[in-house]
mmCIF file of C-alpha atoms in Angstrom:
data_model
loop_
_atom_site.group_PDB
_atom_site.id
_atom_site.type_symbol
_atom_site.label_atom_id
_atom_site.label_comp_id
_atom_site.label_asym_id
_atom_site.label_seq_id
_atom_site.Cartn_x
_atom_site.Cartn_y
_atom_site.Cartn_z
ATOM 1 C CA UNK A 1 274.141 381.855 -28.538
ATOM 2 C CA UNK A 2 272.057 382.021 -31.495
ATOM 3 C CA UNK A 3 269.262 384.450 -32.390
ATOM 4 C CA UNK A 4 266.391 382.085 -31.491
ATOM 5 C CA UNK A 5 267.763 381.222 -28.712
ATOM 6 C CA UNK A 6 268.349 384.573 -27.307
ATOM 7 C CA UNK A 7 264.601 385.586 -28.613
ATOM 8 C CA UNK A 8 263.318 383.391 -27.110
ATOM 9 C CA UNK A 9 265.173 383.805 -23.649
ATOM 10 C CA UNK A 10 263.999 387.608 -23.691
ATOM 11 C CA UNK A 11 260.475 386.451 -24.234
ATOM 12 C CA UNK A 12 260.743 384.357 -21.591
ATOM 13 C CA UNK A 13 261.970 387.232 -19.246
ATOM 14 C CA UNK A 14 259.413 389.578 -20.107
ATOM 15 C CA UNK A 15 256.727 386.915 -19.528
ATOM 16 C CA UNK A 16 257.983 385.748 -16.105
ATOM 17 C CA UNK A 17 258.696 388.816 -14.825
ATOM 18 C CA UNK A 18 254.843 389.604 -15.594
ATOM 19 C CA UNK A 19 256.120 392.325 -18.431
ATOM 20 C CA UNK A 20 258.088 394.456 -15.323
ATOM 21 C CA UNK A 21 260.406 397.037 -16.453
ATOM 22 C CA UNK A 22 262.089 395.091 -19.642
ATOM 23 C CA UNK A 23 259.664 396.844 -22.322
ATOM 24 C CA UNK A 24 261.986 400.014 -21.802
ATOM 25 C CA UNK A 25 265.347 398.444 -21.093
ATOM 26 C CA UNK A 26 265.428 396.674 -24.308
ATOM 27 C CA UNK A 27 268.805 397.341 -25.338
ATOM 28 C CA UNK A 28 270.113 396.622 -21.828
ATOM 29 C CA UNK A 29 267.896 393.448 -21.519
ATOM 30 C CA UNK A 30 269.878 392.378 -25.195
ATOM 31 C CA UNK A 31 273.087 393.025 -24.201
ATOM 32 C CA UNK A 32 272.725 390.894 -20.854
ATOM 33 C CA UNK A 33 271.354 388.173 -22.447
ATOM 34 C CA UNK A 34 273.881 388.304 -25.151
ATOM 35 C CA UNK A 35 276.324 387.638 -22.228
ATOM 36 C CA UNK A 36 277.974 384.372 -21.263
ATOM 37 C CA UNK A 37 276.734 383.970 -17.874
ATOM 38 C CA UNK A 38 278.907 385.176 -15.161
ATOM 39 C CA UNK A 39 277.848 383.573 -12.430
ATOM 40 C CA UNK A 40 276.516 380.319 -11.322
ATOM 41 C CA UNK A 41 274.173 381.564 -9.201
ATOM 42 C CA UNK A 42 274.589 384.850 -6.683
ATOM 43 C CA UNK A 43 274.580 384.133 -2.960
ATOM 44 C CA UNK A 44 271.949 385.517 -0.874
ATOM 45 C CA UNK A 45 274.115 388.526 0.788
ATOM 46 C CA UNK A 46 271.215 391.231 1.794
ATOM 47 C CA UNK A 47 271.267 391.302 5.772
ATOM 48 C CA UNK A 48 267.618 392.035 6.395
ATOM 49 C CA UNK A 49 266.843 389.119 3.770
ATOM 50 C CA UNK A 50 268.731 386.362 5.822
ATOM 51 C CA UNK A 51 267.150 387.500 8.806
ATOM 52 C CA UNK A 52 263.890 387.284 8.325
ATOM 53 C CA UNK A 53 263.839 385.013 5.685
ATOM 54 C CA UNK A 54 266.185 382.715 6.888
ATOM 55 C CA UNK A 55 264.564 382.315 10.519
ATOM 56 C CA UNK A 56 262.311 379.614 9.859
ATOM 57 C CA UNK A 57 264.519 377.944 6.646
ATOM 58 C CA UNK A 58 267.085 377.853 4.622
ATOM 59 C CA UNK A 59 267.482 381.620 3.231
ATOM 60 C CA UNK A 60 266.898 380.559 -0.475
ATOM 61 C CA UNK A 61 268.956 382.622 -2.985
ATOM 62 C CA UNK A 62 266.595 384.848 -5.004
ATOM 63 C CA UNK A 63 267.856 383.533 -8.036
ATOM 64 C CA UNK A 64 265.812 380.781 -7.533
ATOM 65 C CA UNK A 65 262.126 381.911 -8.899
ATOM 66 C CA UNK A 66 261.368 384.369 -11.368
ATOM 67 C CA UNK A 67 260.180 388.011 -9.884
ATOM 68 C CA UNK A 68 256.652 386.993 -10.224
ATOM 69 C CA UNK A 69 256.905 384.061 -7.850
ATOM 70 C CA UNK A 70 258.468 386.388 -5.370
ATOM 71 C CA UNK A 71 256.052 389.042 -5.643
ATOM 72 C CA UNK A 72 253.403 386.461 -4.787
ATOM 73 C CA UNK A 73 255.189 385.450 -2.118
ATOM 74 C CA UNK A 74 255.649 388.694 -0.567
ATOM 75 C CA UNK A 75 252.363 389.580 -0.977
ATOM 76 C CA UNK A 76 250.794 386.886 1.083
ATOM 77 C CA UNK A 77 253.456 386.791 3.660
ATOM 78 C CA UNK A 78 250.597 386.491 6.781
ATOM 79 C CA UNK A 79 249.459 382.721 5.416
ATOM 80 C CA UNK A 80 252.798 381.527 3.716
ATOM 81 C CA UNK A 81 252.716 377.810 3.572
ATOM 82 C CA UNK A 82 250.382 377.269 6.395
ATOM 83 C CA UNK A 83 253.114 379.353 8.532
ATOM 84 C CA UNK A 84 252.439 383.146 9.443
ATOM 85 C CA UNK A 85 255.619 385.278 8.527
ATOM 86 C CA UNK A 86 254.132 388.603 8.052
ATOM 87 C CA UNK A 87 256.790 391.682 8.314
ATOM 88 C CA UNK A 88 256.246 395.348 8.815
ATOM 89 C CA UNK A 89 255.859 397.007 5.723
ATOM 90 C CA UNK A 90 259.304 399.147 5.193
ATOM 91 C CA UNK A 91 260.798 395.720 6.149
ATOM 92 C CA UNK A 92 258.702 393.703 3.296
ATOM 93 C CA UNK A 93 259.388 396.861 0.714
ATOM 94 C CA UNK A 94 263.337 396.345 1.366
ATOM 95 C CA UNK A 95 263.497 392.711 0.876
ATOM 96 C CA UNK A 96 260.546 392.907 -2.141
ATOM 97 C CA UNK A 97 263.134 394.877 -3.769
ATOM 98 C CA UNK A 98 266.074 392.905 -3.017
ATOM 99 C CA UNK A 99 264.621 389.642 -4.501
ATOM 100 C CA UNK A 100 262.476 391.044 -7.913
ATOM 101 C CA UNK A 101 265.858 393.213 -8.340
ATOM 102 C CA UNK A 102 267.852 389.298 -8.182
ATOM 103 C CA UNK A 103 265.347 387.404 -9.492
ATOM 104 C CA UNK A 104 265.549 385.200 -11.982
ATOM 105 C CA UNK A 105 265.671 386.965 -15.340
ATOM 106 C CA UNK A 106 267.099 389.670 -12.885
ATOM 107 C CA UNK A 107 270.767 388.565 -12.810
ATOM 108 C CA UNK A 108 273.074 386.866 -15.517
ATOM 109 C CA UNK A 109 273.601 383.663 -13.694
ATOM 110 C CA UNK A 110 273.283 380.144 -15.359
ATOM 111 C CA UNK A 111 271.206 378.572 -13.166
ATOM 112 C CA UNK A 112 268.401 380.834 -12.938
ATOM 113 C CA UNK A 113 268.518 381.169 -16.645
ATOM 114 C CA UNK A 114 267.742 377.428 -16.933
ATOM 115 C CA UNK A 115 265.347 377.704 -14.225
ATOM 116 C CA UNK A 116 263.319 380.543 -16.305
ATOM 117 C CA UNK A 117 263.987 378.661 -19.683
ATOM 118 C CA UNK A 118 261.774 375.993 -18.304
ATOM 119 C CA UNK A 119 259.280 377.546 -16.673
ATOM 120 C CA UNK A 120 258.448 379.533 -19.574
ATOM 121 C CA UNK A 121 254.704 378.987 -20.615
ATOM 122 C CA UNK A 122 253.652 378.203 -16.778
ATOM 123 C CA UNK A 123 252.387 380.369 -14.035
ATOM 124 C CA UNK A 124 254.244 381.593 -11.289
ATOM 125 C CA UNK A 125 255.065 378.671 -9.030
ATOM 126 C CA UNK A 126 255.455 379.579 -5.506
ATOM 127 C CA UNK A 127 258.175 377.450 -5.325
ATOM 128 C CA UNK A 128 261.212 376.483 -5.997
ATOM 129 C CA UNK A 129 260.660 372.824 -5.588
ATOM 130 C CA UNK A 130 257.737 373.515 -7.699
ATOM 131 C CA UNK A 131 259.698 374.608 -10.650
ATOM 132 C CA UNK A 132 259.995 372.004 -14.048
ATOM 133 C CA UNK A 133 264.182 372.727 -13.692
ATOM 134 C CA UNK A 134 263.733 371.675 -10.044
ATOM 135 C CA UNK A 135 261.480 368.284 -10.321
ATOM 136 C CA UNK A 136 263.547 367.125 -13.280
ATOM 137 C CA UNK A 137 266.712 367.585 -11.528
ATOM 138 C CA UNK A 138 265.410 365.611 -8.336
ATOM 139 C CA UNK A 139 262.887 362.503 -9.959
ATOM 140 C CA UNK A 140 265.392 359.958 -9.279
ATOM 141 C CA UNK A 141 265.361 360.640 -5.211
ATOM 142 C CA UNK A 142 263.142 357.955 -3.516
ATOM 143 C CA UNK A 143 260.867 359.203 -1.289
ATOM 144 C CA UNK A 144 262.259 357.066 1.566
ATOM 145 C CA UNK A 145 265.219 359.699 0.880
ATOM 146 C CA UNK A 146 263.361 362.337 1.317
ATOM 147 C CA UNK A 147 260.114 362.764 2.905
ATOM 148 C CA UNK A 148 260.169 359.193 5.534
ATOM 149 C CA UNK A 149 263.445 360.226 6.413
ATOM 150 C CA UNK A 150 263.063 362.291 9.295
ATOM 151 C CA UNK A 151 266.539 364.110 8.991
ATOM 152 C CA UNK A 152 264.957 365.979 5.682
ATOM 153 C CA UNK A 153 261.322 365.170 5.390
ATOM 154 C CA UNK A 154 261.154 367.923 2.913
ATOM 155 C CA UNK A 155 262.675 368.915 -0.709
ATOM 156 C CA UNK A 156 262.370 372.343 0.671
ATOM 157 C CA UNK A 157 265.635 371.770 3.069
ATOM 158 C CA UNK A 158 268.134 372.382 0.687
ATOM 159 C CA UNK A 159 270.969 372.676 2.802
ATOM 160 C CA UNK A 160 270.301 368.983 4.344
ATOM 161 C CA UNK A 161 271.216 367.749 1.460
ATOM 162 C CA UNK A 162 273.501 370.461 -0.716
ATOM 163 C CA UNK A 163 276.426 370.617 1.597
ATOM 164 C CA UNK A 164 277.593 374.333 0.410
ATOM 165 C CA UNK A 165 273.677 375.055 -0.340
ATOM 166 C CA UNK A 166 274.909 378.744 1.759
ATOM 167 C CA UNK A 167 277.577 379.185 -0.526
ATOM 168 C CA UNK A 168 275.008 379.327 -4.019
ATOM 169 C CA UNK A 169 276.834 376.030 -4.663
ATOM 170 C CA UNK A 170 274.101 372.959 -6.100
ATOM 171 C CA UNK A 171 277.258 370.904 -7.658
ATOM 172 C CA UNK A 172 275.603 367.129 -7.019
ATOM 173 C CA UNK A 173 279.106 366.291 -6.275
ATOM 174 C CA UNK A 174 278.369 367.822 -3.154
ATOM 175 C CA UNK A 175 275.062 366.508 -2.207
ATOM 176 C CA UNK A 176 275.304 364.252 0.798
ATOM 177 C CA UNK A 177 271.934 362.828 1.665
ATOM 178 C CA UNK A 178 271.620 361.880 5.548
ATOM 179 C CA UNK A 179 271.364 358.671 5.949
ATOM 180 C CA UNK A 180 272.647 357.569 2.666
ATOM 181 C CA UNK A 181 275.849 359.710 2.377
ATOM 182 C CA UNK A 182 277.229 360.648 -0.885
ATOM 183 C CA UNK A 183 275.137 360.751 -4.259
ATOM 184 C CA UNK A 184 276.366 358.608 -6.956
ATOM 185 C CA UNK A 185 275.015 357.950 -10.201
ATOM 186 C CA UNK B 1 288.984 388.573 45.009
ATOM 187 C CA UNK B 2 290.162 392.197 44.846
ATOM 188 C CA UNK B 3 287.215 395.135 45.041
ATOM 189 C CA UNK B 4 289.259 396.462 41.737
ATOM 190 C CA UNK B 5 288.598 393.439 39.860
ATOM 191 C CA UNK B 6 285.153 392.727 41.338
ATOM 192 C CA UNK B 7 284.795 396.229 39.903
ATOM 193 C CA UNK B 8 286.067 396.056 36.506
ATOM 194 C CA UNK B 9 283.881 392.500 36.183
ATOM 195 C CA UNK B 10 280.932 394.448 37.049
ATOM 196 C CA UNK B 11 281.454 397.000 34.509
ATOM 197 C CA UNK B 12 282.153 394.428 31.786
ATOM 198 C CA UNK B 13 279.116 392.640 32.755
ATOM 199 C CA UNK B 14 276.313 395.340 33.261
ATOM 200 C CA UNK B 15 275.510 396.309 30.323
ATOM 201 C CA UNK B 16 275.622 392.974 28.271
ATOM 202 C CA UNK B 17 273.376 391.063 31.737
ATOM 203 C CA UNK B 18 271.365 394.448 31.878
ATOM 204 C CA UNK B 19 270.449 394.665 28.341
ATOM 205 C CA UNK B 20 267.284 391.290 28.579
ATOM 206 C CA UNK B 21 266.124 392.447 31.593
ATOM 207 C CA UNK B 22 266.176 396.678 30.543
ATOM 208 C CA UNK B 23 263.948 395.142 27.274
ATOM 209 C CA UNK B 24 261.860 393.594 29.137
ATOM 210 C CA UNK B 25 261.033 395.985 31.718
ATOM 211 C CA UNK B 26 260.306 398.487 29.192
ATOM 212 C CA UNK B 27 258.170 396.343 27.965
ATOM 213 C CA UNK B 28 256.160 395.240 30.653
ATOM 214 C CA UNK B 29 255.526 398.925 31.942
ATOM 215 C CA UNK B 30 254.215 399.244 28.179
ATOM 216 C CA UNK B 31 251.836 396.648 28.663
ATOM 217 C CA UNK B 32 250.591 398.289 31.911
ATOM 218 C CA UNK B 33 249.785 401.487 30.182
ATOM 219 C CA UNK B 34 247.843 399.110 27.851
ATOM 220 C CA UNK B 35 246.091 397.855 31.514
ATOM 221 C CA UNK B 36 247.805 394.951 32.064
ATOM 222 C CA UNK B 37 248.678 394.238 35.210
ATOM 223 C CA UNK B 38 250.379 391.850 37.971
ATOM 224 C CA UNK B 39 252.505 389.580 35.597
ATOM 225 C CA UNK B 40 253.462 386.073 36.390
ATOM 226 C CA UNK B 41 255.772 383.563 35.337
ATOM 227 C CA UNK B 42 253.199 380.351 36.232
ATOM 228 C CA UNK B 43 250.585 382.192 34.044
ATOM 229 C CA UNK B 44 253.301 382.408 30.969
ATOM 230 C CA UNK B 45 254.195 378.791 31.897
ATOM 231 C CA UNK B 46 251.079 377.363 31.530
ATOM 232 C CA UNK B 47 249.624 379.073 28.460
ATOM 233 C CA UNK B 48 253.391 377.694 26.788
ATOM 234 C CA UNK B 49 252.026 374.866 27.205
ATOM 235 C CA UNK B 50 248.547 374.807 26.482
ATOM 236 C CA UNK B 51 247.774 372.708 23.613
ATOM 237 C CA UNK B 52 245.384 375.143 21.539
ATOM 238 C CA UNK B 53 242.739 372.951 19.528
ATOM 239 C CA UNK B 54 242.580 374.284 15.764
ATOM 240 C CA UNK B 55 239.320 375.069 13.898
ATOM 241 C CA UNK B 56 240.448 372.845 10.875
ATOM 242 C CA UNK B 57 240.929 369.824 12.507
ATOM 243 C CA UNK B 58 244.564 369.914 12.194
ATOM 244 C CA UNK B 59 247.144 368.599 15.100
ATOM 245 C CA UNK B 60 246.483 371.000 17.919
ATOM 246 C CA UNK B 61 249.794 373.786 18.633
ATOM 247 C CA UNK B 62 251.080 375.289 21.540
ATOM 248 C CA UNK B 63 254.547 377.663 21.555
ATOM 249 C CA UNK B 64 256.133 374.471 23.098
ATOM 250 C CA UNK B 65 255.111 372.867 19.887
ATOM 251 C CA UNK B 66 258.369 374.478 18.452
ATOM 252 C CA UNK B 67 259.897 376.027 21.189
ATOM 253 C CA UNK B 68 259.865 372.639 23.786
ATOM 254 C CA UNK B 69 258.734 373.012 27.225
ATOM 255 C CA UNK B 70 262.118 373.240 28.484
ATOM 256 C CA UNK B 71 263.726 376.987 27.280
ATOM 257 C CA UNK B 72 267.286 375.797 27.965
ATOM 258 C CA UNK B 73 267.259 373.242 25.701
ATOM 259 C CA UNK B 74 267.182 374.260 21.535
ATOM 260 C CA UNK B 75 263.580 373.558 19.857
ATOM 261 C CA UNK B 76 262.794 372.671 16.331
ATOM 262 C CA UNK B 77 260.172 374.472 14.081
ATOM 263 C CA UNK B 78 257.707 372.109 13.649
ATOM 264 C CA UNK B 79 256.953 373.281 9.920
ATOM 265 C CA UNK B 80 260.266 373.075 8.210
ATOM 266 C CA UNK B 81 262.656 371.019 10.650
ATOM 267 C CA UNK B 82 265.013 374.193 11.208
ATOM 268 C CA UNK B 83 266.742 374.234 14.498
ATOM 269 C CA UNK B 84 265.493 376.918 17.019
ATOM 270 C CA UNK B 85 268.093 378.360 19.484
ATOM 271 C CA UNK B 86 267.330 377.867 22.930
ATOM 272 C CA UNK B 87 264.759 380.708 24.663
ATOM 273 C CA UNK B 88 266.194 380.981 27.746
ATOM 274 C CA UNK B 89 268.521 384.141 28.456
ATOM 275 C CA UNK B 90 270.323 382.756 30.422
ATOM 276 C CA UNK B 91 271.538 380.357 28.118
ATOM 277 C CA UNK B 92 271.162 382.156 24.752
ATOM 278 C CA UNK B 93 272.122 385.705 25.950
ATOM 279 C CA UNK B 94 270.485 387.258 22.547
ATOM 280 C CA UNK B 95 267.366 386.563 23.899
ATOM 281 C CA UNK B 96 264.507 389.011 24.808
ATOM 282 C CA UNK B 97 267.754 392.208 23.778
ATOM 283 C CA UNK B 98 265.529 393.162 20.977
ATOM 284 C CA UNK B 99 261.606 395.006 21.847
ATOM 285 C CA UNK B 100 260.721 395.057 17.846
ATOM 286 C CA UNK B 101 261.970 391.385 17.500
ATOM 287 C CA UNK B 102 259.961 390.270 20.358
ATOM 288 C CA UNK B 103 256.746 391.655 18.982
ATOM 289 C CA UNK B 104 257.049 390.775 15.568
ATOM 290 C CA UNK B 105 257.071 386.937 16.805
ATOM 291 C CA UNK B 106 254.278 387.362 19.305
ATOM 292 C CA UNK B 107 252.790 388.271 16.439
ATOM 293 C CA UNK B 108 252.860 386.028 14.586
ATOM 294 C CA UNK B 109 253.400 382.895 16.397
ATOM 295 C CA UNK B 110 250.423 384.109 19.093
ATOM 296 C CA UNK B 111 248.303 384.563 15.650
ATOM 297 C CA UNK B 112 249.260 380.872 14.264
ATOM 298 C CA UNK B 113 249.601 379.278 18.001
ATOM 299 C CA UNK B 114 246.054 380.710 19.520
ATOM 300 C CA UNK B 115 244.355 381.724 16.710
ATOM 301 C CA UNK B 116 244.462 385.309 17.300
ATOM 302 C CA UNK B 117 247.077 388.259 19.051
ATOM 303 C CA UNK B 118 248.079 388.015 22.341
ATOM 304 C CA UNK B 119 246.551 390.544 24.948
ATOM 305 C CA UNK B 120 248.981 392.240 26.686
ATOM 306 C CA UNK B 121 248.480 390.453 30.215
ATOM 307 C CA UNK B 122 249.135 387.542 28.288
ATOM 308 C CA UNK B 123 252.738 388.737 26.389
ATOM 309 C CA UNK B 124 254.155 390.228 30.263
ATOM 310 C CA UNK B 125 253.082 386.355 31.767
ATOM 311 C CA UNK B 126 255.100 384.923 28.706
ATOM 312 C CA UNK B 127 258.598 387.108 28.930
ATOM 313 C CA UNK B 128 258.447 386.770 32.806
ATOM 314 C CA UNK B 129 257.935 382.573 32.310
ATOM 315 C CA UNK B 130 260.619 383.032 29.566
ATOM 316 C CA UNK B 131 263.013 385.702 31.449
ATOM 317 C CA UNK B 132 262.789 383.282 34.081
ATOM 318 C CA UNK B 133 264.215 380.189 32.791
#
């Protein structure tokens, strides 16, 4: 990785993670990026985490947004997509933690590098499907695909579509669309 | 069968059959002390399926919106297509085992449902509807 490149990844951090912490990590926040990625993407392992965030959906890998997506999630848990999924607040401390500690910018995995890289100038989405890295990736699904088929209906169901979506893996080798079986293109 | 093995079934059993029905007698003698009284499993049957009008104008919701009006068989929630395990303990033995569980949903499904919390009359009718299926 060049210099730009890495300059302009660490800006990027600092920005999406709404200045947190980095200022006074510098070195450390150098060194990581620095890195070859080690990972993919980290699988969501916290227990409390796939609980309660994984009773209503898919429990989405925190990878997946930068830390100031997930704070705004977690701070407007009681009206969260039209749904109510308000926690008791030791149990929405532990899993804000868990997440803005895995975030992206968080963790030295590709994919939420590339997801960061592109969201650079925006504001926090609250999510995923929201993200530039995630609508580029899916523009060539029909919506017939997708939201009028009833075994999906939404990009939000990951794992109806990304058969090892559990295991962190978003190869699209594996995706298998219901109803229209294996993606080729 | 032998009164040693009827015994040793017994033992296996208790505290696994015991465990729904301990939770929810705790509970309901909580929600007397809150003045609650009289519980009954018609009451809980009929406000699961009371279709609540919403102030928005949006599709009106009752619990059997997600849940189904029949607890043995697995529901869907409405909002993101995710299967729902079936409610009835009899059938899904992790059911009602949990009192902090059971309040954080009444929570928040009584609060999206209805509009507002659930009174305590109203949370006894519901586990004694659901307890009984």
């Amino acid at each position: 990785m060049n210099i730009q490149t890495t300059l302009a990844l660490i800006m990027t951090t600092t920005l999406g993670t709404a200045g947190l912490a980095v200022a006074d990590k510098d070195s450390y926040a150098l060194d990581q990026w620095k890195a070859t990625p080690k990972t993919y993407l980290n699988k969501a392992e916290h227990e409390q985490y796939l609980k309660e965030c994984g009773s209503c959906h898919f429990a989405y890998q925190p990878g997946l947004l930068p830390a100031a997506s997930w704070e705004r999630i977690m701070a407007n848990l009681s009206d969260h997509f039209g749904d109510n999924a308000e926690l008791p607040a030791t149990e929405t401390t532990d899993i804000r933690n868990y997440l803005l500690n895995n975030a992206a910018g968080r963790v030295n995995s590709s994919l939420p590098k590339k997801i960061l890289r592109d969201s650079k100038a925006q504001q926090p989405v609250m999510r995923i499907t929201e993200t530039p890295y995630f609508i580029r990736k899916h523009d060539e699904i029909k919506p017939k695909m997708v939201k009028d088929n009833p075994e999906v209906r939404s990009f939000s169901r990951c794992d109806a579509c990304h058969t090892r979506a559990a295991d962190a893996s978003y190869n699209e080798h594996e995706v298998k669309i219901p109803g229209y079986g294996r993606w080729e293109d | 069968m032998k009164t040693k093995t009827v015994l040793l079934l017994l033992l296996t059993c208790s505290p696994l059959v015991s465990t729904a029905a301990n939770v929810v007698e705790e509970r309901l003698q909580t929600y007397k002390t809150a003045g609650a009284k009289n519980f009954s499993a018609a009451a809980g049957q009929s406000l699961w399926n009371r279709q609540f009008e919403q102030p928005d104008g949006s599709k009106a919701r009752a619990c059997s919106s997600c849940h189904t009006t029949d607890l043995r068989q697995a529901g869907k929630q409405i909002n993101t297509g995710k299967l729902i395990e079936a409610m009835s303990p009899a059938i899904n033995p992790q059911r009602l085992t949990d009192a902090e569980k059971i309040e954080k949903w009444f929570g928040r499904n009584c609060k999206w449902t209805m509009g507002r919390e659930c009174t305590a009359q109203e949370k006894g009718d519901f586990l004694k509807f659901i307890q009984s299926q």
